[in-house]
Short mmCIF file of N, CA and C in Angstrom, two decimals:
data_model
loop_
_atom_site.label_atom_id
_atom_site.label_comp_id
_atom_site.label_asym_id
_atom_site.label_seq_id
_atom_site.Cartn_x
_atom_site.Cartn_y
_atom_site.Cartn_z
N MET V 1 -4.64 22.24 -37.89
CA MET V 1 -3.31 22.36 -37.22
C MET V 1 -3.50 22.73 -35.76
N GLU V 2 -4.42 23.62 -35.46
CA GLU V 2 -4.63 23.97 -34.10
C GLU V 2 -5.02 22.87 -33.16
N ILE V 3 -5.82 21.94 -33.69
CA ILE V 3 -6.22 20.77 -32.87
C ILE V 3 -4.99 19.92 -32.62
N LEU V 4 -4.11 19.75 -33.60
CA LEU V 4 -2.93 18.95 -33.39
C LEU V 4 -1.99 19.55 -32.35
N GLU V 5 -1.86 20.88 -32.37
CA GLU V 5 -1.05 21.55 -31.35
C GLU V 5 -1.61 21.39 -29.96
N ARG V 6 -2.94 21.57 -29.84
CA ARG V 6 -3.58 21.41 -28.50
C ARG V 6 -3.44 19.99 -28.02
N SER V 7 -3.60 19.04 -28.96
CA SER V 7 -3.44 17.62 -28.54
C SER V 7 -2.05 17.38 -28.02
N LEU V 8 -1.07 17.90 -28.75
CA LEU V 8 0.35 17.75 -28.37
C LEU V 8 0.61 18.36 -26.96
N TYR V 9 0.10 19.54 -26.74
CA TYR V 9 0.24 20.19 -25.47
C TYR V 9 -0.47 19.37 -24.35
N ALA V 10 -1.62 18.89 -24.60
CA ALA V 10 -2.34 18.12 -23.65
C ALA V 10 -1.53 16.84 -23.29
N PHE V 11 -0.99 16.16 -24.29
CA PHE V 11 -0.20 15.00 -24.08
C PHE V 11 1.04 15.32 -23.26
N LEU V 12 1.69 16.39 -23.59
CA LEU V 12 2.90 16.80 -22.83
C LEU V 12 2.65 17.14 -21.36
N ILE V 13 1.47 17.80 -21.11
CA ILE V 13 1.08 18.12 -19.72
C ILE V 13 0.77 16.82 -18.97
N ILE V 14 0.09 15.87 -19.63
CA ILE V 14 -0.24 14.62 -18.95
C ILE V 14 1.08 13.85 -18.68
N ALA V 15 1.96 13.79 -19.67
CA ALA V 15 3.27 13.06 -19.49
C ALA V 15 4.01 13.68 -18.35
N LEU V 16 4.15 15.02 -18.33
CA LEU V 16 4.92 15.70 -17.25
C LEU V 16 4.25 15.46 -15.88
N GLY V 17 2.95 15.46 -15.83
CA GLY V 17 2.25 15.20 -14.58
C GLY V 17 2.55 13.78 -14.04
N TYR V 18 2.41 12.79 -14.96
CA TYR V 18 2.67 11.43 -14.56
C TYR V 18 4.14 11.29 -14.16
N GLY V 19 5.07 11.81 -14.88
CA GLY V 19 6.51 11.82 -14.58
C GLY V 19 6.77 12.43 -13.16
N LEU V 20 6.13 13.56 -12.92
CA LEU V 20 6.32 14.23 -11.58
C LEU V 20 5.70 13.34 -10.51
N TYR V 21 4.55 12.74 -10.77
CA TYR V 21 3.94 11.81 -9.76
C TYR V 21 4.87 10.67 -9.47
N ARG V 22 5.52 10.06 -10.47
CA ARG V 22 6.48 8.95 -10.28
C ARG V 22 7.68 9.42 -9.45
N ILE V 23 8.19 10.60 -9.75
CA ILE V 23 9.34 11.18 -9.08
C ILE V 23 9.02 11.41 -7.63
N VAL V 24 7.87 12.00 -7.38
CA VAL V 24 7.50 12.25 -5.94
C VAL V 24 7.31 10.97 -5.16
N ASN V 25 6.70 10.01 -5.75
CA ASN V 25 6.53 8.66 -5.06
C ASN V 25 7.95 8.07 -4.75
N ALA V 26 8.78 8.11 -5.74
CA ALA V 26 10.17 7.57 -5.50
C ALA V 26 10.86 8.31 -4.38
N TRP V 27 10.70 9.63 -4.39
CA TRP V 27 11.37 10.42 -3.32
C TRP V 27 10.77 10.14 -1.95
N VAL V 28 9.41 10.04 -1.87
CA VAL V 28 8.80 9.69 -0.64
C VAL V 28 9.32 8.32 -0.11
N LEU V 29 9.33 7.35 -0.95
CA LEU V 29 9.82 6.00 -0.54
C LEU V 29 11.24 6.04 -0.13
N SER V 30 12.07 6.76 -0.81
CA SER V 30 13.51 6.80 -0.46
C SER V 30 13.65 7.51 0.87
N ARG V 31 12.80 8.51 1.16
CA ARG V 31 12.88 9.29 2.42
C ARG V 31 12.50 8.39 3.62
N VAL V 32 11.54 7.50 3.43
CA VAL V 32 11.05 6.70 4.54
C VAL V 32 11.76 5.31 4.64
N ARG V 33 12.59 4.96 3.78
CA ARG V 33 13.35 3.69 3.83
C ARG V 33 14.11 3.62 5.14
N GLY V 34 13.93 2.54 5.88
CA GLY V 34 14.63 2.32 7.12
C GLY V 34 13.95 2.90 8.34
N ARG V 35 12.87 3.65 8.11
CA ARG V 35 12.15 4.24 9.25
C ARG V 35 11.29 3.18 9.91
N GLN V 36 11.29 3.31 11.23
CA GLN V 36 10.55 2.27 11.97
C GLN V 36 9.51 2.86 12.83
N LEU V 37 9.43 4.19 13.08
CA LEU V 37 8.38 4.81 13.84
C LEU V 37 7.03 4.54 13.26
N GLY V 38 6.14 4.02 14.08
CA GLY V 38 4.79 3.61 13.63
C GLY V 38 4.69 2.13 13.31
N LEU V 39 5.86 1.44 13.24
CA LEU V 39 5.85 0.02 12.93
C LEU V 39 6.17 -0.86 14.20
N GLU V 40 6.01 -0.24 15.33
CA GLU V 40 6.35 -0.94 16.56
C GLU V 40 5.50 -2.24 16.72
N SER V 41 4.27 -2.18 16.19
CA SER V 41 3.36 -3.31 16.42
C SER V 41 3.39 -4.31 15.24
N ILE V 42 4.26 -4.12 14.32
CA ILE V 42 4.33 -4.98 13.15
C ILE V 42 4.88 -6.38 13.56
N LYS V 43 4.25 -7.39 13.05
CA LYS V 43 4.72 -8.78 13.30
C LYS V 43 5.87 -9.04 12.29
N PRO V 44 7.07 -9.44 12.80
CA PRO V 44 8.15 -9.69 11.85
C PRO V 44 7.89 -10.79 10.88
N GLY V 45 8.38 -10.62 9.67
CA GLY V 45 8.26 -11.61 8.64
C GLY V 45 6.90 -11.59 7.92
N ILE V 46 6.02 -10.65 8.25
CA ILE V 46 4.68 -10.61 7.57
C ILE V 46 4.51 -9.19 6.92
N PRO V 47 4.23 -9.12 5.68
CA PRO V 47 4.04 -7.77 5.05
C PRO V 47 2.85 -7.10 5.62
N ALA V 48 2.86 -5.80 5.45
CA ALA V 48 1.80 -4.97 6.09
C ALA V 48 1.37 -3.82 5.20
N VAL V 49 0.18 -3.30 5.49
CA VAL V 49 -0.25 -2.03 4.90
C VAL V 49 -0.31 -1.03 6.10
N LEU V 50 0.48 0.01 5.93
CA LEU V 50 0.44 1.10 6.93
C LEU V 50 -0.56 2.11 6.33
N TYR V 51 -1.64 2.26 7.06
CA TYR V 51 -2.81 3.03 6.50
C TYR V 51 -3.08 4.29 7.38
N PHE V 52 -2.93 5.45 6.74
CA PHE V 52 -3.16 6.74 7.43
C PHE V 52 -4.52 7.28 7.08
N THR V 53 -5.28 7.64 8.11
CA THR V 53 -6.66 8.03 7.95
C THR V 53 -7.00 9.14 9.01
N THR V 54 -8.21 9.63 8.92
CA THR V 54 -8.77 10.59 9.97
C THR V 54 -10.22 10.17 10.18
N PRO V 55 -10.83 10.47 11.35
CA PRO V 55 -12.21 10.19 11.54
C PRO V 55 -13.18 10.90 10.57
N SER V 56 -12.75 12.12 10.07
CA SER V 56 -13.65 12.88 9.17
C SER V 56 -13.43 12.51 7.70
N CYS V 57 -12.59 11.58 7.42
CA CYS V 57 -12.31 11.25 6.01
C CYS V 57 -13.40 10.31 5.46
N VAL V 58 -14.27 10.80 4.68
CA VAL V 58 -15.36 10.02 4.10
C VAL V 58 -14.86 8.94 3.15
N PRO V 59 -13.95 9.20 2.23
CA PRO V 59 -13.45 8.13 1.34
C PRO V 59 -12.79 7.04 2.12
N CYS V 60 -12.12 7.41 3.25
CA CYS V 60 -11.47 6.44 4.09
C CYS V 60 -12.50 5.46 4.65
N ARG V 61 -13.59 5.96 5.17
CA ARG V 61 -14.66 5.10 5.74
C ARG V 61 -15.41 4.30 4.69
N THR V 62 -15.69 4.93 3.56
CA THR V 62 -16.64 4.35 2.60
C THR V 62 -15.96 3.52 1.53
N VAL V 63 -14.64 3.77 1.20
CA VAL V 63 -14.00 3.02 0.19
C VAL V 63 -12.71 2.32 0.65
N GLN V 64 -11.82 3.09 1.33
CA GLN V 64 -10.54 2.53 1.67
C GLN V 64 -10.62 1.44 2.75
N ARG V 65 -11.34 1.73 3.78
CA ARG V 65 -11.46 0.71 4.89
C ARG V 65 -12.08 -0.58 4.40
N PRO V 66 -13.21 -0.51 3.58
CA PRO V 66 -13.79 -1.76 3.07
C PRO V 66 -12.82 -2.50 2.13
N ALA V 67 -12.06 -1.70 1.37
CA ALA V 67 -11.02 -2.33 0.49
C ALA V 67 -9.96 -3.12 1.35
N LEU V 68 -9.52 -2.45 2.34
CA LEU V 68 -8.54 -3.13 3.28
C LEU V 68 -9.12 -4.35 3.91
N LYS V 69 -10.43 -4.23 4.36
CA LYS V 69 -11.06 -5.38 4.95
C LYS V 69 -11.12 -6.55 3.97
N GLN V 70 -11.50 -6.23 2.74
CA GLN V 70 -11.59 -7.27 1.72
C GLN V 70 -10.24 -7.96 1.49
N VAL V 71 -9.17 -7.20 1.43
CA VAL V 71 -7.83 -7.81 1.22
C VAL V 71 -7.45 -8.64 2.46
N LYS V 72 -7.73 -8.15 3.66
CA LYS V 72 -7.43 -8.88 4.85
C LYS V 72 -8.25 -10.19 4.89
N ASP V 73 -9.51 -10.12 4.54
CA ASP V 73 -10.35 -11.33 4.57
C ASP V 73 -9.79 -12.37 3.57
N GLN V 74 -9.26 -11.91 2.37
CA GLN V 74 -8.75 -12.86 1.44
C GLN V 74 -7.37 -13.44 1.82
N LEU V 75 -6.52 -12.52 2.39
CA LEU V 75 -5.19 -12.96 2.65
C LEU V 75 -4.95 -13.44 4.08
N GLY V 76 -5.85 -13.15 4.95
CA GLY V 76 -5.83 -13.60 6.35
C GLY V 76 -4.51 -13.23 7.04
N GLU V 77 -3.91 -14.23 7.66
CA GLU V 77 -2.75 -13.95 8.56
C GLU V 77 -1.41 -13.77 7.65
N ARG V 78 -1.60 -13.84 6.33
CA ARG V 78 -0.39 -13.59 5.50
C ARG V 78 -0.03 -12.15 5.36
N MET V 79 -0.87 -11.24 5.89
CA MET V 79 -0.62 -9.80 5.89
C MET V 79 -1.25 -9.15 7.08
N GLN V 80 -0.83 -7.91 7.31
CA GLN V 80 -1.35 -7.22 8.49
C GLN V 80 -1.66 -5.73 8.07
N ILE V 81 -2.56 -5.14 8.86
CA ILE V 81 -2.84 -3.71 8.61
C ILE V 81 -2.60 -2.93 9.85
N ILE V 82 -1.84 -1.87 9.67
CA ILE V 82 -1.55 -0.94 10.79
C ILE V 82 -2.20 0.36 10.46
N GLU V 83 -3.28 0.73 11.18
CA GLU V 83 -4.05 1.95 10.95
C GLU V 83 -3.54 3.04 11.82
N VAL V 84 -3.36 4.23 11.27
CA VAL V 84 -2.85 5.41 12.05
C VAL V 84 -3.86 6.51 11.81
N ASP V 85 -4.45 7.01 12.96
CA ASP V 85 -5.30 8.19 12.95
C ASP V 85 -4.44 9.46 12.99
N CYS V 86 -4.43 10.17 11.92
CA CYS V 86 -3.53 11.36 11.81
C CYS V 86 -3.90 12.47 12.79
N THR V 87 -5.15 12.46 13.22
CA THR V 87 -5.53 13.51 14.19
C THR V 87 -5.00 13.13 15.59
N GLU V 88 -4.81 11.85 15.89
CA GLU V 88 -4.16 11.45 17.15
C GLU V 88 -2.69 11.41 17.06
N ARG V 89 -2.11 11.13 15.87
CA ARG V 89 -0.69 11.01 15.69
C ARG V 89 -0.13 11.92 14.54
N PRO V 90 -0.29 13.26 14.64
CA PRO V 90 0.15 14.12 13.58
C PRO V 90 1.70 13.99 13.41
N ASP V 91 2.44 13.71 14.49
CA ASP V 91 3.82 13.52 14.43
C ASP V 91 4.21 12.34 13.51
N LEU V 92 3.45 11.30 13.57
CA LEU V 92 3.72 10.08 12.77
C LEU V 92 3.39 10.38 11.30
N ALA V 93 2.29 11.08 11.04
CA ALA V 93 1.91 11.46 9.64
C ALA V 93 3.01 12.31 9.07
N ASP V 94 3.57 13.24 9.87
CA ASP V 94 4.64 14.11 9.38
C ASP V 94 5.93 13.33 9.14
N TYR V 95 6.21 12.42 10.03
CA TYR V 95 7.37 11.58 9.97
C TYR V 95 7.40 10.74 8.66
N TRP V 96 6.21 10.30 8.27
CA TRP V 96 6.06 9.42 7.03
C TRP V 96 5.81 10.28 5.81
N GLY V 97 5.64 11.58 5.97
CA GLY V 97 5.43 12.50 4.80
C GLY V 97 4.06 12.47 4.30
N VAL V 98 3.04 12.14 5.08
CA VAL V 98 1.67 12.05 4.65
C VAL V 98 1.07 13.46 4.59
N LEU V 99 0.57 13.86 3.41
CA LEU V 99 0.05 15.12 3.19
C LEU V 99 -1.51 15.08 3.03
N SER V 100 -1.99 13.88 2.72
CA SER V 100 -3.49 13.75 2.53
C SER V 100 -3.86 12.37 2.94
N VAL V 101 -5.18 12.18 3.21
CA VAL V 101 -5.63 10.84 3.57
C VAL V 101 -6.76 10.49 2.59
N PRO V 102 -6.91 9.22 2.37
CA PRO V 102 -6.12 8.09 2.80
C PRO V 102 -4.80 8.03 2.11
N THR V 103 -3.76 7.55 2.82
CA THR V 103 -2.42 7.22 2.24
C THR V 103 -2.11 5.91 2.79
N THR V 104 -1.68 5.00 1.94
CA THR V 104 -1.29 3.71 2.32
C THR V 104 0.15 3.43 1.86
N PHE V 105 0.93 2.77 2.74
CA PHE V 105 2.30 2.29 2.41
C PHE V 105 2.25 0.75 2.45
N ILE V 106 2.85 0.14 1.47
CA ILE V 106 3.04 -1.31 1.45
C ILE V 106 4.38 -1.60 2.10
N ILE V 107 4.38 -2.34 3.17
CA ILE V 107 5.64 -2.65 3.90
C ILE V 107 5.93 -4.08 3.72
N ASP V 108 7.17 -4.40 3.29
CA ASP V 108 7.51 -5.77 3.02
C ASP V 108 7.75 -6.55 4.31
N ALA V 109 8.04 -7.85 4.18
CA ALA V 109 8.25 -8.70 5.35
C ALA V 109 9.42 -8.28 6.22
N ASP V 110 10.39 -7.50 5.65
CA ASP V 110 11.53 -7.03 6.44
C ASP V 110 11.26 -5.65 7.06
N GLY V 111 10.02 -5.12 6.90
CA GLY V 111 9.68 -3.83 7.52
C GLY V 111 10.08 -2.67 6.71
N GLN V 112 10.43 -2.89 5.38
CA GLN V 112 10.77 -1.76 4.51
C GLN V 112 9.62 -1.29 3.67
N PRO V 113 9.40 0.01 3.62
CA PRO V 113 8.33 0.52 2.68
C PRO V 113 8.69 0.29 1.20
N ARG V 114 7.69 -0.30 0.44
CA ARG V 114 7.99 -0.55 -0.92
C ARG V 114 7.17 0.23 -1.92
N THR V 115 5.92 0.56 -1.49
CA THR V 115 5.02 1.29 -2.36
C THR V 115 4.26 2.29 -1.49
N VAL V 116 3.93 3.46 -2.06
CA VAL V 116 3.04 4.42 -1.38
C VAL V 116 1.92 4.74 -2.34
N ASN V 117 0.75 4.83 -1.75
CA ASN V 117 -0.46 5.16 -2.52
C ASN V 117 -1.07 6.38 -1.89
N HIS V 118 -1.22 7.52 -2.68
CA HIS V 118 -1.86 8.71 -2.21
C HIS V 118 -3.29 8.66 -2.66
N GLY V 119 -4.21 8.73 -1.79
CA GLY V 119 -5.64 8.62 -2.16
C GLY V 119 -6.14 7.22 -2.03
N VAL V 120 -7.40 7.00 -2.39
CA VAL V 120 -8.00 5.75 -2.35
C VAL V 120 -7.36 4.71 -3.23
N THR V 121 -7.08 3.55 -2.66
CA THR V 121 -6.55 2.42 -3.45
C THR V 121 -7.47 1.29 -3.33
N ARG V 122 -7.88 0.73 -4.48
CA ARG V 122 -8.87 -0.37 -4.50
C ARG V 122 -8.21 -1.68 -4.05
N ALA V 123 -9.02 -2.62 -3.70
CA ALA V 123 -8.56 -3.88 -3.15
C ALA V 123 -7.64 -4.67 -4.11
N ASP V 124 -8.03 -4.69 -5.36
CA ASP V 124 -7.22 -5.45 -6.35
C ASP V 124 -5.82 -4.85 -6.52
N LYS V 125 -5.70 -3.55 -6.46
CA LYS V 125 -4.43 -2.95 -6.55
C LYS V 125 -3.51 -3.27 -5.32
N LEU V 126 -4.21 -3.18 -4.12
CA LEU V 126 -3.52 -3.53 -2.87
C LEU V 126 -3.00 -4.96 -2.91
N ARG V 127 -3.88 -5.91 -3.33
CA ARG V 127 -3.42 -7.31 -3.42
C ARG V 127 -2.23 -7.46 -4.37
N ALA V 128 -2.31 -6.78 -5.52
CA ALA V 128 -1.18 -6.90 -6.49
C ALA V 128 0.11 -6.32 -5.89
N GLN V 129 -0.01 -5.19 -5.12
CA GLN V 129 1.14 -4.64 -4.53
C GLN V 129 1.73 -5.51 -3.38
N LEU V 130 0.88 -6.23 -2.71
CA LEU V 130 1.33 -7.07 -1.62
C LEU V 130 1.88 -8.40 -2.16
N LYS V 131 1.42 -8.87 -3.33
CA LYS V 131 1.70 -10.22 -3.80
C LYS V 131 3.20 -10.59 -3.80
N PRO V 132 4.11 -9.67 -4.26
CA PRO V 132 5.55 -10.09 -4.27
C PRO V 132 6.11 -10.33 -2.85
N PHE V 133 5.45 -9.84 -1.86
CA PHE V 133 6.03 -9.92 -0.49
C PHE V 133 5.35 -10.94 0.40
N LEU V 134 4.28 -11.64 -0.15
CA LEU V 134 3.56 -12.66 0.65
C LEU V 134 4.31 -13.95 0.73
N VAL V 135 4.17 -14.57 1.89
CA VAL V 135 4.62 -15.93 2.06
C VAL V 135 3.62 -16.84 1.36
N PRO V 136 4.05 -17.74 0.49
CA PRO V 136 3.07 -18.59 -0.23
C PRO V 136 2.23 -19.35 0.78
N GLU V 137 0.95 -19.59 0.44
CA GLU V 137 0.11 -20.33 1.29
C GLU V 137 0.60 -21.76 1.31
N PRO V 138 0.48 -22.42 2.46
CA PRO V 138 0.93 -23.81 2.50
C PRO V 138 -0.02 -24.65 1.73
N THR V 139 0.46 -25.57 0.86
CA THR V 139 -0.40 -26.39 0.07
C THR V 139 -0.71 -27.61 0.91
N PRO V 140 -1.94 -28.06 0.88
CA PRO V 140 -2.30 -29.28 1.71
C PRO V 140 -1.57 -30.46 1.13
N GLN V 141 -0.95 -31.18 2.03
CA GLN V 141 -0.17 -32.39 1.65
C GLN V 141 -1.15 -33.53 1.38
N ALA V 142 -0.90 -34.19 0.23
CA ALA V 142 -1.78 -35.35 -0.06
C ALA V 142 -1.37 -36.50 0.92
N ALA V 143 -2.36 -37.15 1.36
CA ALA V 143 -2.09 -38.23 2.33
C ALA V 143 -1.34 -39.33 1.56
N SER V 144 -0.28 -39.82 2.18
CA SER V 144 0.52 -40.84 1.54
C SER V 144 -0.16 -42.17 1.74
N PRO V 145 -0.13 -43.03 0.77
CA PRO V 145 -0.82 -44.31 0.89
C PRO V 145 -0.20 -45.13 1.98
N LYS V 146 -1.04 -45.82 2.71
CA LYS V 146 -0.55 -46.71 3.79
C LYS V 146 -0.20 -48.02 3.19
N ILE V 147 0.87 -48.56 3.62
CA ILE V 147 1.32 -49.93 3.18
C ILE V 147 0.80 -50.91 4.18
N ILE V 148 -0.02 -51.84 3.70
CA ILE V 148 -0.52 -52.85 4.64
C ILE V 148 0.19 -54.16 4.32
N GLU V 149 0.80 -54.66 5.30
CA GLU V 149 1.50 -55.92 5.18
C GLU V 149 0.71 -57.05 5.75
N ASN V 150 0.69 -58.11 5.11
CA ASN V 150 -0.06 -59.30 5.60
C ASN V 150 0.85 -60.32 6.20
#
């Protein structure tokens, strides 16, 4: 019986933690909706990743930056990355509610934040988060047959 109680408590703690995480993310996103500070260099109509980092952040250099590079290499001009050094722009980190690095925001083509990731986010997750906001790749048009008249 004691094992069952402990398992139930563990499950409840995990569920509460996950619920709190979702609530905090929703609150952060609602707080930054419509904000434009830091997005001055964004190209209109192209989704972006707003990436907060510091020079001393080891996971930023060893995991997050390579993941962002991989996504950029795969998606090319269909997305953009805006990197913010929190030591140079603490006002911007505060404005966006960044408490730890790396933190990434997925910004849609209209310049609205849609997702926030606290901590390292792998390339496959970033691609999946960007996918709904990407402009489809142009498909190569098949050459139409030429009509030769005699």
